């Protein structure tokens, strides 16, 4: 029931994005230079600003408010009524290896906090055990995965032809995610932001990936850019050259030292 409810929710968010009500979401994606085919491929959407748009839609489709709360697409208000968990955000469905929509990430269009809001753990989803876009990356990675920090980096890389990019789901890398990657690849290129937080996260991820038996390389992008910005500025070819020439984790640590 929850998987069916999530699938219907993803359809709803996508249809809102494509309607008049989704103009703000389309503008955001167009500013990020996403093509219509990429939006369709990832099933991206938009959650309307109201508090009951999704709840009302799902009730019409025969789902109960209790099921919506259990799936964490809604929460219970003080009056006891289910209220949309996501509103006024661009939506990223999280899809498991069997192709089921199991959760959502939503990004605010303004400066509201939190910038990203993710589904909490539910009966069909545990964020420490899954990777965003691994459902696509597992099939055509040539033995190598690129580990990014955020959904948008992954989507931009896939659009530029790097269909082996994945990301953690709003948390630091877990041993379980490292083991999952080792099932589908021999080598992982860590491509985190070059700011302090990104470098700290990379330093934490390296031993975890190595203990899962993976070869680890670290991509240091000059000028503090993330992969998304780098590709927009310099193009996919330059990014590929940088990817092929990046050093392993020991070289990276020596360079830092």
CSV table of C-alpha atoms in Angstrom, one decimal:
chain,number,residue,atom,x,y,z
A,1,UNK,CA,0.0,0.0,0.0
A,2,UNK,CA,2.8,2.4,0.9
A,3,UNK,CA,4.7,1.7,-2.4
A,4,UNK,CA,1.4,2.3,-4.4
A,5,UNK,CA,0.8,5.5,-2.4
A,6,UNK,CA,4.4,6.7,-3.1
A,7,UNK,CA,4.0,6.0,-6.8
A,8,UNK,CA,0.8,8.0,-6.9
A,9,UNK,CA,2.4,10.8,-5.0
A,10,UNK,CA,5.3,10.9,-7.5
A,11,UNK,CA,2.8,11.1,-10.4
A,12,UNK,CA,0.9,13.9,-8.6
A,13,UNK,CA,4.1,16.0,-8.0
A,14,UNK,CA,5.2,15.5,-11.7
A,15,UNK,CA,1.7,16.5,-13.0
A,16,UNK,CA,1.7,19.6,-10.8
A,17,UNK,CA,5.2,20.5,-12.2
A,18,UNK,CA,3.9,20.2,-15.7
A,19,UNK,CA,0.7,22.3,-15.0
A,20,UNK,CA,0.2,26.0,-14.5
A,21,UNK,CA,0.6,25.6,-10.7
A,22,UNK,CA,4.1,24.3,-11.3
A,23,UNK,CA,5.6,27.4,-12.9
A,24,UNK,CA,7.9,28.2,-10.0
A,25,UNK,CA,9.3,24.6,-10.0
A,26,UNK,CA,9.8,24.7,-13.8
A,27,UNK,CA,11.6,28.0,-13.5
A,28,UNK,CA,14.0,26.6,-10.8
A,29,UNK,CA,14.8,23.5,-13.0
A,30,UNK,CA,15.3,25.7,-16.0
A,31,UNK,CA,17.7,28.0,-14.0
A,32,UNK,CA,19.6,24.8,-13.2
A,33,UNK,CA,19.7,24.0,-16.9
A,34,UNK,CA,17.9,20.7,-16.7
A,35,UNK,CA,16.4,19.4,-19.9
A,36,UNK,CA,12.8,18.2,-20.1
A,37,UNK,CA,14.0,14.6,-20.8
A,38,UNK,CA,16.1,14.7,-17.6
A,39,UNK,CA,13.2,15.9,-15.6
A,40,UNK,CA,11.1,13.1,-17.0
A,41,UNK,CA,13.9,10.5,-16.5
A,42,UNK,CA,14.2,11.2,-12.8
A,43,UNK,CA,10.5,11.8,-12.3
A,44,UNK,CA,11.1,15.2,-10.8
A,45,UNK,CA,8.1,17.2,-9.5
A,46,UNK,CA,6.7,20.1,-7.5
A,47,UNK,CA,4.7,20.1,-4.3
A,48,UNK,CA,2.1,22.9,-4.4
A,49,UNK,CA,2.2,25.5,-1.6
A,50,UNK,CA,-1.1,24.5,0.0
A,51,UNK,CA,-1.3,22.2,3.0
A,52,UNK,CA,-3.8,19.7,1.8
A,53,UNK,CA,-3.3,19.4,-2.0
A,54,UNK,CA,-1.6,15.9,-1.9
A,55,UNK,CA,-3.7,14.7,1.0
A,56,UNK,CA,-6.9,15.5,-0.9
A,57,UNK,CA,-5.6,13.9,-4.1
A,58,UNK,CA,-4.6,10.7,-2.3
A,59,UNK,CA,-7.9,10.5,-0.5
A,60,UNK,CA,-9.7,10.6,-3.9
A,61,UNK,CA,-7.5,7.7,-5.0
A,62,UNK,CA,-8.6,5.6,-2.0
A,63,UNK,CA,-5.7,6.0,0.4
A,64,UNK,CA,-6.3,6.7,4.1
A,65,UNK,CA,-4.8,9.5,6.1
A,66,UNK,CA,-3.2,6.9,8.3
A,67,UNK,CA,-1.4,5.4,5.3
A,68,UNK,CA,-0.2,8.9,4.2
A,69,UNK,CA,1.2,9.5,7.7
A,70,UNK,CA,2.9,6.0,7.7
A,71,UNK,CA,4.5,6.8,4.3
A,72,UNK,CA,5.6,10.1,5.7
A,73,UNK,CA,4.2,12.2,2.8
A,74,UNK,CA,1.9,13.8,5.4
A,75,UNK,CA,2.0,14.4,9.2
A,76,UNK,CA,-0.7,14.6,11.7
A,77,UNK,CA,-1.8,18.1,12.8
A,78,UNK,CA,-3.0,18.9,16.3
A,79,UNK,CA,-6.6,18.6,15.1
A,80,UNK,CA,-5.7,15.0,14.1
A,81,UNK,CA,-6.0,15.7,10.3
A,82,UNK,CA,-3.3,14.7,7.9
A,83,UNK,CA,-1.3,17.7,6.4
A,84,UNK,CA,1.1,17.6,3.4
A,85,UNK,CA,4.6,17.2,4.6
A,86,UNK,CA,6.1,18.9,1.5
A,87,UNK,CA,4.8,22.2,0.2
A,88,UNK,CA,6.2,24.7,-2.2
A,89,UNK,CA,9.3,22.5,-3.0
A,90,UNK,CA,10.8,20.9,-6.0
A,91,UNK,CA,10.6,17.2,-5.5
A,92,UNK,CA,13.1,14.3,-6.1
A,93,UNK,CA,11.6,10.8,-5.9
A,94,UNK,CA,14.0,8.2,-4.4
A,95,UNK,CA,13.7,5.0,-6.3
A,96,UNK,CA,15.0,1.6,-5.1
A,97,UNK,CA,16.8,-1.0,-7.1
A,98,UNK,CA,13.5,-2.7,-8.1
A,99,UNK,CA,12.1,0.6,-9.5
A,100,UNK,CA,9.8,1.3,-6.6
A,101,UNK,CA,9.4,4.9,-5.3
A,102,UNK,CA,10.3,4.6,-1.7
A,103,UNK,CA,10.8,8.1,-0.5
A,104,UNK,CA,11.2,11.8,-1.5
A,105,UNK,CA,13.6,14.7,-1.1
A,106,UNK,CA,12.2,18.2,-1.4
A,107,UNK,CA,14.2,21.4,-1.9
A,108,UNK,CA,12.9,24.8,-1.0
A,109,UNK,CA,12.9,27.5,-3.7
A,110,UNK,CA,13.7,30.3,-1.3
A,111,UNK,CA,15.8,30.6,1.8
A,112,UNK,CA,13.4,28.6,4.1
A,113,UNK,CA,15.0,26.2,6.5
A,114,UNK,CA,15.6,23.3,6.1
A,115,UNK,CA,16.8,23.8,2.5
A,116,UNK,CA,16.3,20.0,1.9
A,117,UNK,CA,13.6,18.0,3.6
A,118,UNK,CA,13.7,14.3,3.2
A,119,UNK,CA,11.3,11.5,4.0
A,120,UNK,CA,12.0,10.0,7.5
A,121,UNK,CA,12.5,6.2,7.8
A,122,UNK,CA,9.3,4.3,6.9
A,123,UNK,CA,8.4,0.6,6.6
A,124,UNK,CA,9.7,0.7,3.0
A,125,UNK,CA,12.7,3.1,3.4
A,126,UNK,CA,15.8,3.4,5.5
A,127,UNK,CA,18.0,6.3,4.4
A,128,UNK,CA,21.2,4.7,5.6
A,129,UNK,CA,20.8,1.7,3.3
A,130,UNK,CA,20.1,3.4,0.0
A,131,UNK,CA,21.7,5.6,-2.6
A,132,UNK,CA,20.1,8.2,-4.9
A,133,UNK,CA,20.2,7.1,-8.6
A,134,UNK,CA,21.8,3.7,-7.9
A,135,UNK,CA,18.8,2.2,-9.8
A,136,UNK,CA,20.2,3.9,-12.9
A,137,UNK,CA,24.0,3.7,-12.1
A,138,UNK,CA,24.1,0.0,-11.3
A,139,UNK,CA,23.6,-1.0,-14.9
A,140,UNK,CA,26.1,1.1,-16.8
A,141,UNK,CA,29.1,2.1,-14.6
A,142,UNK,CA,32.0,0.2,-16.1
A,143,UNK,CA,33.0,-0.9,-12.6
A,144,UNK,CA,33.2,2.7,-11.3
A,145,UNK,CA,30.8,4.9,-9.3
A,146,UNK,CA,31.0,8.6,-8.7
A,147,UNK,CA,29.9,9.5,-5.2
A,148,UNK,CA,28.4,13.0,-4.9
A,149,UNK,CA,26.9,15.0,-2.1
A,150,UNK,CA,23.6,16.1,-3.5
A,151,UNK,CA,20.7,15.2,-5.8
A,152,UNK,CA,21.4,18.1,-8.2
A,153,UNK,CA,25.0,17.1,-8.7
A,154,UNK,CA,24.0,13.5,-9.6
A,155,UNK,CA,21.2,14.7,-12.0
A,156,UNK,CA,23.6,17.2,-13.7
A,157,UNK,CA,26.2,14.4,-14.1
A,158,UNK,CA,23.7,12.0,-15.5
A,159,UNK,CA,22.5,14.7,-18.0
A,160,UNK,CA,26.1,15.2,-19.1
A,161,UNK,CA,26.6,11.5,-19.8
A,162,UNK,CA,28.1,10.4,-16.4
A,163,UNK,CA,25.3,7.9,-15.6
A,164,UNK,CA,27.4,6.2,-12.9
A,165,UNK,CA,26.9,9.1,-10.3
A,166,UNK,CA,25.1,8.4,-7.0
A,167,UNK,CA,24.6,10.3,-3.8
A,168,UNK,CA,23.8,9.7,-0.1
A,169,UNK,CA,20.3,10.8,1.1
A,170,UNK,CA,21.0,13.9,3.1
A,171,UNK,CA,23.2,12.1,5.6
A,172,UNK,CA,26.9,11.2,5.9
A,173,UNK,CA,28.0,7.9,4.2
A,174,UNK,CA,27.2,4.8,6.1
A,175,UNK,CA,29.0,1.4,6.1
A,176,UNK,CA,25.8,-0.2,4.7
A,177,UNK,CA,25.9,2.2,1.7
A,178,UNK,CA,29.7,1.5,1.2
A,179,UNK,CA,28.9,-2.2,1.0
A,180,UNK,CA,26.1,-1.6,-1.4
A,181,UNK,CA,28.4,0.2,-3.8
A,182,UNK,CA,30.9,-2.7,-3.6
A,183,UNK,CA,28.2,-4.9,-5.0
A,184,UNK,CA,28.1,-2.9,-8.2
A,185,UNK,CA,31.6,-1.4,-8.7
A,186,UNK,CA,35.3,-2.0,-7.9
A,187,UNK,CA,36.2,1.7,-7.7
A,188,UNK,CA,34.5,4.8,-6.2
A,189,UNK,CA,35.5,8.3,-7.1
A,190,UNK,CA,34.5,10.6,-4.2
A,191,UNK,CA,33.4,13.9,-5.7
A,192,UNK,CA,32.3,16.1,-2.7
A,193,UNK,CA,32.2,19.9,-2.6
A,194,UNK,CA,35.6,21.4,-2.1
A,195,UNK,CA,34.5,23.5,0.9
A,196,UNK,CA,35.5,22.5,4.5
A,197,UNK,CA,32.4,20.5,5.1
A,198,UNK,CA,32.8,18.6,1.9
A,199,UNK,CA,36.5,17.8,2.6
A,200,UNK,CA,35.6,16.6,6.1
A,201,UNK,CA,32.9,14.3,4.7
A,202,UNK,CA,35.4,13.0,2.1
A,203,UNK,CA,38.0,12.2,4.8
A,204,UNK,CA,35.3,10.3,6.8
A,205,UNK,CA,34.1,8.4,3.7
A,206,UNK,CA,37.5,7.1,2.5
A,207,UNK,CA,38.2,4.5,5.3
A,208,UNK,CA,34.6,3.3,5.1
A,209,UNK,CA,34.8,2.7,1.3
A,210,UNK,CA,38.2,1.0,1.6
A,211,UNK,CA,37.0,-1.4,4.3
A,212,UNK,CA,34.2,-2.4,1.9
A,213,UNK,CA,36.9,-3.5,-0.4
A,214,UNK,CA,36.7,-0.6,-2.9
A,215,UNK,CA,39.5,1.2,-4.7
A,216,UNK,CA,39.0,4.9,-3.7
A,217,UNK,CA,39.9,8.0,-5.8
A,218,UNK,CA,39.2,11.6,-4.8
A,219,UNK,CA,38.2,14.3,-7.2
A,220,UNK,CA,39.4,17.7,-6.1
A,221,UNK,CA,37.7,20.3,-8.1
A,222,UNK,CA,39.7,23.5,-8.4
A,223,UNK,CA,38.1,26.9,-7.5
A,224,UNK,CA,35.6,25.6,-4.9
A,225,UNK,CA,33.1,24.5,-7.5
A,226,UNK,CA,30.8,21.4,-7.2
A,227,UNK,CA,30.6,19.0,-10.2
A,228,UNK,CA,27.3,20.7,-11.4
A,229,UNK,CA,29.0,24.1,-11.6
A,230,UNK,CA,32.2,22.7,-13.1
A,231,UNK,CA,30.4,21.0,-16.0
A,232,UNK,CA,28.3,24.1,-16.7
A,233,UNK,CA,31.5,26.3,-16.8
A,234,UNK,CA,34.0,24.0,-18.5
A,235,UNK,CA,32.0,21.3,-20.2
A,236,UNK,CA,31.7,17.5,-19.8
A,237,UNK,CA,35.0,16.7,-21.7
A,238,UNK,CA,37.1,18.7,-19.2
A,239,UNK,CA,35.3,17.0,-16.3
A,240,UNK,CA,36.0,13.5,-17.9
A,241,UNK,CA,39.7,14.4,-18.2
A,242,UNK,CA,39.8,15.5,-14.5
A,243,UNK,CA,37.9,12.3,-13.6
A,244,UNK,CA,40.4,10.0,-15.4
A,245,UNK,CA,43.4,11.8,-13.9
A,246,UNK,CA,42.3,12.1,-10.3
A,247,UNK,CA,44.6,10.5,-7.7
A,248,UNK,CA,43.9,7.8,-5.3
A,249,UNK,CA,43.0,8.3,-1.6
A,250,UNK,CA,46.7,8.1,-0.5
A,251,UNK,CA,47.8,10.8,-3.0
A,252,UNK,CA,44.9,12.9,-1.9
A,253,UNK,CA,45.8,12.6,1.8
A,254,UNK,CA,49.5,13.3,1.0
A,255,UNK,CA,48.5,16.4,-0.9
A,256,UNK,CA,46.3,17.6,2.0
A,257,UNK,CA,49.2,17.0,4.4
